[in-house]
PDB file of C-alpha atoms and ligand atoms in Angstrom:
ATOM      1  CA  UNK M 111      13.981   7.621 -27.690  1.00 60.00           C
ATOM      2  CA  UNK M 112      11.430   6.585 -25.099  1.00 79.00           C
ATOM      3  CA  UNK M 113      10.471   8.942 -22.268  1.00 88.00           C
ATOM      4  CA  UNK M 114      12.013   7.955 -18.863  1.00 94.00           C
ATOM      5  CA  UNK M 115       9.378   6.666 -16.411  1.00 97.00           C
ATOM      6  CA  UNK M 116       8.199   8.650 -13.488  1.00 98.00           C
ATOM      7  CA  UNK M 117       8.380   6.694 -10.217  1.00 98.00           C
ATOM      8  CA  UNK M 118       6.550   7.975  -7.178  1.00 98.00           C
ATOM      9  CA  UNK M 119       8.059   6.768  -3.866  1.00 98.00           C
ATOM     10  CA  UNK M 120       5.963   7.211  -0.787  1.00 98.00           C
ATOM     11  CA  UNK M 121       6.606   6.769   2.937  1.00 98.00           C
ATOM     12  CA  UNK M 122       5.384   8.233   6.174  1.00 98.00           C
ATOM     13  CA  UNK M 123       8.722   9.996   6.568  1.00 97.00           C
ATOM     14  CA  UNK M 124      12.369   9.727   5.718  1.00 96.00           C
ATOM     15  CA  UNK M 125      12.692   5.931   5.961  1.00 96.00           C
ATOM     16  CA  UNK M 126      11.669   5.485   2.347  1.00 97.00           C
ATOM     17  CA  UNK M 127      14.845   7.339   1.277  1.00 96.00           C
ATOM     18  CA  UNK M 128      16.668   4.119   2.047  1.00 94.00           C
ATOM     19  CA  UNK M 129      14.495   2.406  -0.593  1.00 96.00           C
ATOM     20  CA  UNK M 130      14.691   5.307  -3.001  1.00 97.00           C
ATOM     21  CA  UNK M 131      18.533   5.154  -3.030  1.00 95.00           C
ATOM     22  CA  UNK M 132      18.304   1.510  -4.205  1.00 95.00           C
ATOM     23  CA  UNK M 133      15.715   2.273  -6.908  1.00 96.00           C
ATOM     24  CA  UNK M 134      17.783   5.161  -8.212  1.00 97.00           C
ATOM     25  CA  UNK M 135      20.744   2.732  -8.482  1.00 95.00           C
ATOM     26  CA  UNK M 136      18.614   0.278 -10.463  1.00 95.00           C
ATOM     27  CA  UNK M 137      16.947   2.993 -12.694  1.00 96.00           C
ATOM     28  CA  UNK M 138      19.156   6.019 -12.842  1.00 97.00           C
ATOM     29  CA  UNK M 139      17.290   7.115 -15.981  1.00 97.00           C
ATOM     30  CA  UNK M 140      13.917   7.523 -14.202  1.00 98.00           C
ATOM     31  CA  UNK M 141      12.330  10.704 -12.941  1.00 98.00           C
ATOM     32  CA  UNK M 142      11.614  10.347  -9.193  1.00 98.00           C
ATOM     33  CA  UNK M 143       9.007  12.023  -6.912  1.00 98.00           C
ATOM     34  CA  UNK M 144       9.530  11.319  -3.176  1.00 98.00           C
ATOM     35  CA  UNK M 145       6.701  12.019  -0.775  1.00 98.00           C
ATOM     36  CA  UNK M 146       7.018  11.842   3.002  1.00 98.00           C
ATOM     37  CA  UNK M 147       3.650  12.121   4.775  1.00 98.00           C
ATOM     38  CA  UNK M 148       5.182  13.684   7.809  1.00 95.00           C
ATOM     39  CA  UNK M 149       1.937  15.332   8.849  1.00 97.00           C
ATOM     40  CA  UNK M 150       0.699  11.910   9.708  1.00 98.00           C
ATOM     41  CA  UNK M 151       3.952  10.359  10.989  1.00 98.00           C
ATOM     42  CA  UNK M 152       4.386   7.936  12.668  1.00 98.00           C
ATOM     43  CA  UNK M 153       2.057   5.537  10.863  1.00 98.00           C
ATOM     44  CA  UNK M 154       2.864   2.915  13.436  1.00 97.00           C
ATOM     45  CA  UNK M 155       0.709   4.816  15.951  1.00 97.00           C
ATOM     46  CA  UNK M 156      -2.430   4.873  13.819  1.00 98.00           C
ATOM     47  CA  UNK M 157      -5.156   2.320  13.535  1.00 98.00           C
ATOM     48  CA  UNK M 158      -5.645   0.283  10.346  1.00 98.00           C
ATOM     49  CA  UNK M 159      -8.778   2.177   9.423  1.00 98.00           C
ATOM     50  CA  UNK M 160      -7.036   5.527   9.875  1.00 98.00           C
ATOM     51  CA  UNK M 161      -4.104   4.477   7.636  1.00 98.00           C
ATOM     52  CA  UNK M 162      -6.401   3.189   4.900  1.00 98.00           C
ATOM     53  CA  UNK M 163      -8.532   6.386   5.073  1.00 98.00           C
ATOM     54  CA  UNK M 164      -5.363   8.465   4.896  1.00 98.00           C
ATOM     55  CA  UNK M 165      -3.244   6.768   2.312  1.00 98.00           C
ATOM     56  CA  UNK M 166      -5.631   5.714  -0.339  1.00 98.00           C
ATOM     57  CA  UNK M 167      -6.997   9.166  -1.214  1.00 98.00           C
ATOM     58  CA  UNK M 168      -3.622  10.854  -0.690  1.00 98.00           C
ATOM     59  CA  UNK M 169      -1.910   8.457  -3.203  1.00 98.00           C
ATOM     60  CA  UNK M 170      -4.807   9.239  -5.507  1.00 98.00           C
ATOM     61  CA  UNK M 171      -4.101  13.012  -5.272  1.00 98.00           C
ATOM     62  CA  UNK M 172      -0.389  12.328  -5.836  1.00 98.00           C
ATOM     63  CA  UNK M 173      -1.176  10.229  -8.911  1.00 98.00           C
ATOM     64  CA  UNK M 174      -3.287  13.162 -10.193  1.00 98.00           C
ATOM     65  CA  UNK M 175      -0.528  15.653  -9.494  1.00 98.00           C
ATOM     66  CA  UNK M 176       2.499  13.712 -10.845  1.00 98.00           C
ATOM     67  CA  UNK M 177       1.151  11.068 -13.342  1.00 98.00           C
ATOM     68  CA  UNK M 178       3.571   8.383 -12.183  1.00 98.00           C
ATOM     69  CA  UNK M 179       4.167   5.231 -14.267  1.00 98.00           C
ATOM     70  CA  UNK M 180       4.786   3.234 -10.990  1.00 98.00           C
ATOM     71  CA  UNK M 181       4.124   3.813  -7.267  1.00 98.00           C
ATOM     72  CA  UNK M 182       6.413   2.373  -4.618  1.00 98.00           C
ATOM     73  CA  UNK M 183       4.998   2.293  -1.090  1.00 98.00           C
ATOM     74  CA  UNK M 184       8.259   2.314   0.829  1.00 98.00           C
ATOM     75  CA  UNK M 185       6.661   1.709   4.162  1.00 98.00           C
ATOM     76  CA  UNK M 186       5.959  -1.659   5.767  1.00 98.00           C
ATOM     77  CA  UNK M 187       3.339  -0.192   8.082  1.00 98.00           C
ATOM     78  CA  UNK M 188       1.357   0.931   5.015  1.00 98.00           C
ATOM     79  CA  UNK M 189       2.247  -1.821   2.555  1.00 98.00           C
ATOM     80  CA  UNK M 190       1.071  -4.593   4.869  1.00 98.00           C
ATOM     81  CA  UNK M 191      -2.361  -3.016   4.792  1.00 98.00           C
ATOM     82  CA  UNK M 192      -3.168  -0.808   1.774  1.00 98.00           C
ATOM     83  CA  UNK M 193      -1.826  -2.465  -1.341  1.00 98.00           C
ATOM     84  CA  UNK M 194      -5.028  -4.239  -2.271  1.00 97.00           C
ATOM     85  CA  UNK M 195      -7.044  -1.023  -1.698  1.00 98.00           C
ATOM     86  CA  UNK M 196      -4.645   0.947  -3.946  1.00 98.00           C
ATOM     87  CA  UNK M 197      -4.689  -1.639  -6.715  1.00 98.00           C
ATOM     88  CA  UNK M 198      -8.511  -1.715  -6.575  1.00 98.00           C
ATOM     89  CA  UNK M 199      -8.654   2.087  -6.720  1.00 98.00           C
ATOM     90  CA  UNK M 200      -6.076   3.020  -9.314  1.00 98.00           C
ATOM     91  CA  UNK M 201      -5.035   1.343 -12.601  1.00 97.00           C
ATOM     92  CA  UNK M 202      -1.249   1.543 -12.024  1.00 97.00           C
ATOM     93  CA  UNK M 203       1.518  -0.842 -10.980  1.00 98.00           C
ATOM     94  CA  UNK M 204       2.232  -0.629  -7.211  1.00 98.00           C
ATOM     95  CA  UNK M 205       5.166  -2.103  -5.411  1.00 97.00           C
ATOM     96  CA  UNK M 206       5.193  -2.381  -1.601  1.00 97.00           C
ATOM     97  CA  UNK M 207       7.771  -3.238   1.057  1.00 96.00           C
ATOM     98  CA  UNK M 208       6.871  -6.110   3.413  1.00 96.00           C
ATOM     99  CA  UNK M 209       8.882  -7.942   6.128  1.00 97.00           C
ATOM    100  CA  UNK M 210      11.592 -10.192   4.680  1.00 96.00           C
ATOM    101  CA  UNK M 211      10.588 -13.238   6.764  1.00 97.00           C
ATOM    102  CA  UNK M 212      11.268 -15.873   4.102  1.00 95.00           C
ATOM    103  CA  UNK M 213      14.938 -15.180   3.546  1.00 95.00           C
ATOM    104  CA  UNK M 214      15.503 -14.541   7.218  1.00 97.00           C
ATOM    105  CA  UNK M 215      14.060 -17.988   8.204  1.00 97.00           C
ATOM    106  CA  UNK M 216      15.850 -19.663   5.241  1.00 96.00           C
ATOM    107  CA  UNK M 217      19.275 -18.437   6.464  1.00 96.00           C
ATOM    108  CA  UNK M 218      18.909 -18.686  10.310  1.00 97.00           C
ATOM    109  CA  UNK M 219      21.213 -21.337  11.672  1.00 97.00           C
ATOM    110  CA  UNK M 220      19.792 -21.352  15.246  1.00 97.00           C
ATOM    111  CA  UNK M 221      16.169 -21.365  13.793  1.00 97.00           C
ATOM    112  CA  UNK M 222      15.345 -18.355  15.948  1.00 98.00           C
ATOM    113  CA  UNK M 223      14.405 -15.154  14.101  1.00 98.00           C
ATOM    114  CA  UNK M 224      13.063 -11.827  15.350  1.00 98.00           C
ATOM    115  CA  UNK M 225      10.996  -9.387  13.267  1.00 98.00           C
ATOM    116  CA  UNK M 226      11.490  -5.784  14.392  1.00 98.00           C
ATOM    117  CA  UNK M 227       8.864  -3.473  12.935  1.00 98.00           C
ATOM    118  CA  UNK M 228       6.343  -0.798  14.043  1.00 98.00           C
ATOM    119  CA  UNK M 229       3.547  -1.828  16.355  1.00 97.00           C
ATOM    120  CA  UNK M 230       1.200  -1.696  13.423  1.00 98.00           C
ATOM    121  CA  UNK M 231       3.315  -3.932  11.167  1.00 98.00           C
ATOM    122  CA  UNK M 232       3.772  -6.746  13.692  1.00 98.00           C
ATOM    123  CA  UNK M 233      -0.006  -6.774  14.373  1.00 97.00           C
ATOM    124  CA  UNK M 234      -1.011  -7.123  10.734  1.00 98.00           C
ATOM    125  CA  UNK M 235      -2.710 -10.304   9.426  1.00 97.00           C
ATOM    126  CA  UNK M 236      -0.366  -9.955   6.404  1.00 98.00           C
ATOM    127  CA  UNK M 237       2.750 -10.330   8.572  1.00 98.00           C
ATOM    128  CA  UNK M 238       1.194 -13.213  10.529  1.00 97.00           C
ATOM    129  CA  UNK M 239       0.476 -14.976   7.174  1.00 98.00           C
ATOM    130  CA  UNK M 240       4.097 -14.465   6.025  1.00 97.00           C
ATOM    131  CA  UNK M 241       5.176 -16.260   9.218  1.00 98.00           C
ATOM    132  CA  UNK M 242       2.739 -19.096   8.792  1.00 97.00           C
ATOM    133  CA  UNK M 243       3.706 -19.534   5.151  1.00 97.00           C
ATOM    134  CA  UNK M 244       7.526 -19.002   5.383  1.00 97.00           C
ATOM    135  CA  UNK M 245       8.767 -19.623   8.896  1.00 96.00           C
ATOM    136  CA  UNK M 246      10.061 -23.050   7.733  1.00 92.00           C
ATOM    137  CA  UNK M 247      10.091 -24.356  11.302  1.00 95.00           C
ATOM    138  CA  UNK M 248      11.803 -21.296  12.836  1.00 98.00           C
ATOM    139  CA  UNK M 249      10.696 -19.767  16.087  1.00 98.00           C
ATOM    140  CA  UNK M 250       9.726 -16.200  15.079  1.00 98.00           C
ATOM    141  CA  UNK M 251       9.434 -13.454  17.660  1.00 98.00           C
ATOM    142  CA  UNK M 252       7.461 -10.341  16.617  1.00 98.00           C
ATOM    143  CA  UNK M 253       8.807  -7.115  18.230  1.00 98.00           C
ATOM    144  CA  UNK M 254       6.682  -3.994  17.847  1.00 98.00           C
ATOM    145  CA  UNK M 255       8.745  -0.851  18.482  1.00 98.00           C
ATOM    146  CA  UNK M 256       6.902   2.327  19.492  1.00 97.00           C
ATOM    147  CA  UNK M 257       9.801   4.656  19.085  1.00 97.00           C
ATOM    148  CA  UNK M 258      12.487   3.416  16.736  1.00 98.00           C
ATOM    149  CA  UNK M 259      11.163   5.127  13.629  1.00 98.00           C
ATOM    150  CA  UNK M 260      10.961   8.447  15.451  1.00 98.00           C
ATOM    151  CA  UNK M 261      14.443   7.955  16.818  1.00 98.00           C
ATOM    152  CA  UNK M 262      15.668   7.351  13.289  1.00 98.00           C
ATOM    153  CA  UNK M 263      14.009  10.530  12.017  1.00 97.00           C
ATOM    154  CA  UNK M 264      15.554  12.492  14.971  1.00 97.00           C
ATOM    155  CA  UNK M 265      19.001  11.092  14.298  1.00 97.00           C
ATOM    156  CA  UNK M 266      18.755  11.880  10.560  1.00 95.00           C
ATOM    157  CA  UNK M 267      17.726  15.415  11.396  1.00 94.00           C
ATOM    158  CA  UNK M 268      20.975  15.793  13.457  1.00 96.00           C
ATOM    159  CA  UNK M 269      19.362  15.614  16.838  1.00 97.00           C
ATOM    160  CA  UNK M 270      21.097  13.676  19.713  1.00 97.00           C
ATOM    161  CA  UNK M 271      19.625  10.279  20.156  1.00 98.00           C
ATOM    162  CA  UNK M 272      20.807   8.321  23.170  1.00 98.00           C
ATOM    163  CA  UNK M 273      22.161   4.768  22.863  1.00 98.00           C
ATOM    164  CA  UNK M 274      19.979   3.654  25.826  1.00 98.00           C
ATOM    165  CA  UNK M 275      16.797   4.701  23.970  1.00 98.00           C
ATOM    166  CA  UNK M 276      17.768   2.597  20.928  1.00 98.00           C
ATOM    167  CA  UNK M 277      18.969  -0.349  22.999  1.00 98.00           C
ATOM    168  CA  UNK M 278      15.691  -0.420  24.837  1.00 98.00           C
ATOM    169  CA  UNK M 279      13.710  -0.810  21.594  1.00 98.00           C
ATOM    170  CA  UNK M 280      16.138  -3.508  20.430  1.00 98.00           C
ATOM    171  CA  UNK M 281      16.366  -5.628  23.595  1.00 98.00           C
ATOM    172  CA  UNK M 282      13.243  -7.762  23.100  1.00 98.00           C
ATOM    173  CA  UNK M 283      14.590  -9.060  19.755  1.00 98.00           C
ATOM    174  CA  UNK M 284      17.393 -10.919  21.526  1.00 98.00           C
ATOM    175  CA  UNK M 285      16.094 -14.248  22.915  1.00 97.00           C
ATOM    176  CA  UNK M 286      18.539 -16.618  24.511  1.00 95.00           C
ATOM    177  CA  UNK M 287      21.247 -16.929  27.060  1.00 92.00           C
ATOM    178  CA  UNK M 288      24.022 -14.920  25.418  1.00 86.00           C
ATOM    179  CA  UNK M 289      26.230 -15.522  22.478  1.00 83.00           C
ATOM    180  CA  UNK M 290      27.172 -19.131  23.410  1.00 88.00           C
ATOM    181  CA  UNK M 291      23.479 -20.289  23.556  1.00 92.00           C
ATOM    182  CA  UNK M 292      22.960 -22.538  20.489  1.00 93.00           C
ATOM    183  CA  UNK M 293      19.246 -21.594  20.440  1.00 93.00           C
ATOM    184  CA  UNK M 294      19.675 -17.800  20.614  1.00 97.00           C
ATOM    185  CA  UNK M 295      18.287 -15.334  18.059  1.00 98.00           C
ATOM    186  CA  UNK M 296      20.756 -15.146  15.170  1.00 97.00           C
ATOM    187  CA  UNK M 297      18.713 -13.179  12.612  1.00 98.00           C
ATOM    188  CA  UNK M 298      16.701  -9.950  12.850  1.00 98.00           C
ATOM    189  CA  UNK M 299      14.368  -8.714  10.113  1.00 98.00           C
ATOM    190  CA  UNK M 300      14.364  -4.913   9.884  1.00 98.00           C
ATOM    191  CA  UNK M 301      10.652  -4.589   8.960  1.00 98.00           C
ATOM    192  CA  UNK M 302      10.574  -0.882   8.741  1.00 97.00           C
ATOM    193  CA  UNK M 303      12.299   1.307   6.133  1.00 97.00           C
ATOM    194  CA  UNK M 304      13.437   3.723   8.802  1.00 97.00           C
ATOM    195  CA  UNK M 305      15.654   1.167  10.679  1.00 97.00           C
ATOM    196  CA  UNK M 306      18.463   0.967   8.186  1.00 96.00           C
ATOM    197  CA  UNK M 307      19.133   4.599   8.960  1.00 96.00           C
ATOM    198  CA  UNK M 308      20.296   3.356  12.377  1.00 97.00           C
ATOM    199  CA  UNK M 309      21.967   0.134  11.202  1.00 96.00           C
ATOM    200  CA  UNK M 310      25.516   0.909  12.424  1.00 97.00           C
ATOM    201  CA  UNK M 311      24.145   1.803  15.881  1.00 98.00           C
ATOM    202  CA  UNK M 312      21.911  -1.296  15.963  1.00 98.00           C
ATOM    203  CA  UNK M 313      25.024  -3.389  15.246  1.00 98.00           C
ATOM    204  CA  UNK M 314      27.089  -1.668  17.922  1.00 98.00           C
ATOM    205  CA  UNK M 315      24.285  -1.966  20.515  1.00 98.00           C
ATOM    206  CA  UNK M 316      23.347  -5.572  19.858  1.00 97.00           C
ATOM    207  CA  UNK M 317      24.108  -7.817  22.884  1.00 96.00           C
ATOM    208  CA  UNK M 318      25.564 -10.413  20.403  1.00 96.00           C
ATOM    209  CA  UNK M 319      26.185 -10.420  16.700  1.00 96.00           C
ATOM    210  CA  UNK M 320      23.245 -11.288  14.444  1.00 97.00           C
ATOM    211  CA  UNK M 321      22.439 -11.101  10.707  1.00 97.00           C
ATOM    212  CA  UNK M 322      20.370  -8.044   9.967  1.00 97.00           C
ATOM    213  CA  UNK M 323      17.928  -8.556   7.079  1.00 96.00           C
ATOM    214  CA  UNK M 324      17.778  -5.163   5.448  1.00 88.00           C
ATOM    215  CA  UNK M 325      14.487  -4.128   3.795  1.00 73.00           C
ATOM    216  CA  UNK M 326      16.351  -2.375   1.011  1.00 75.00           C
ATOM    217  CA  UNK M 327      17.786  -5.528  -0.523  1.00 67.00           C
ATOM    218  CA  UNK M 328      15.805  -7.865  -2.694  1.00 56.00           C
ATOM    219  CA  UNK M 329      16.814 -11.331  -1.664  1.00 48.00           C
ATOM    220  CA  UNK M 330      18.325 -13.802  -4.106  1.00 41.00           C
ATOM    221  CA  UNK M 331      15.930 -16.337  -2.577  1.00 38.00           C
ATOM    222  CA  UNK M 332      12.997 -14.365  -4.249  1.00 36.00           C
ATOM    223  CA  UNK M 333      11.815 -13.167  -0.906  1.00 38.00           C
ATOM    224  CA  UNK M 334       8.594 -11.279  -0.541  1.00 37.00           C
ATOM    225  CA  UNK M 335      10.498  -8.251   0.647  1.00 48.00           C
ATOM    226  CA  UNK M 336       8.706  -6.469  -2.178  1.00 48.00           C
ATOM    227  CA  UNK M 337       5.163  -7.162  -3.116  1.00 52.00           C
ATOM    228  CA  UNK M 338       4.410  -6.169  -6.658  1.00 52.00           C
ATOM    229  CA  UNK M 339       1.632  -6.533  -9.187  1.00 49.00           C
TER     230      UNK M 339
HETATM  231  N1  LIG G 636       8.885   3.663   7.458  1.00 77.00           N
HETATM  232  C1  LIG G 636       7.662   3.031   7.991  1.00 77.00           C
HETATM  233  C2  LIG G 636       7.731   1.520   7.797  1.00 77.00           C
HETATM  234  O1  LIG G 636       8.537   0.994   6.950  1.00 77.00           O
HETATM  235  C3  LIG G 636       7.271   3.252   9.402  1.00 77.00           C
HETATM  236  C4  LIG G 636       7.369   4.447  10.195  1.00 77.00           C
HETATM  237  C5  LIG G 636       6.128   4.971  10.833  1.00 77.00           C
HETATM  238  O2  LIG G 636       5.711   4.419  11.919  1.00 77.00           O
HETATM  239  O3  LIG G 636       5.563   5.881  10.205  1.00 77.00           O
HETATM  240  O4  LIG G 636       7.025   0.784   8.404  1.00 77.00           O
END
């Protein structure tokens, strides 16, 4: 019998657990190591150079300690930046999580989509390229949230998180004149693995119903939600 693979799942915090749950479903036989770099959380507040300098050697140490067969970077803020550095540095397969812009734009009826991510993710060249390659004529609004990942961590730890604080982060995603505006935003890409932890509250606090594109799901339209080598 072959030995089950070891899969290392890495995030800045607890958001990657949303991805881990799906991988465990797909590969219940595997051995998992989950690492949350909470000493450096939130990644969205760090510069690109700081993230590269932090993540590349840290993942190297983790590879040394756990000898994984595969590494999943379950963090959009890191994946949109470090994947090529990791692949150049270590001879292992890496899978990343990146904003699901292609399926969102393919399914939007109003042709107006928002991408809600950390401030880092929405600034990335990688994210801009996904939009220029896959917007398919949609109007795409990038919304960088400074606090939503921290609010998700707080809520998961059992702390009280106020609706107003979540709603304030969400509001810039909703472009248009209410639910009857035919040109309103109808699709929001959750471009951070922390945000599905708040999905029920995001739905409840939305000014009108939209489709939420969840980073945990691989799209049937072969979206680049995951970037793999
Ligand atoms: N979970 C991370 C992501 O998917 C972001 C949280 C952070 O800012 O550290 O982007």
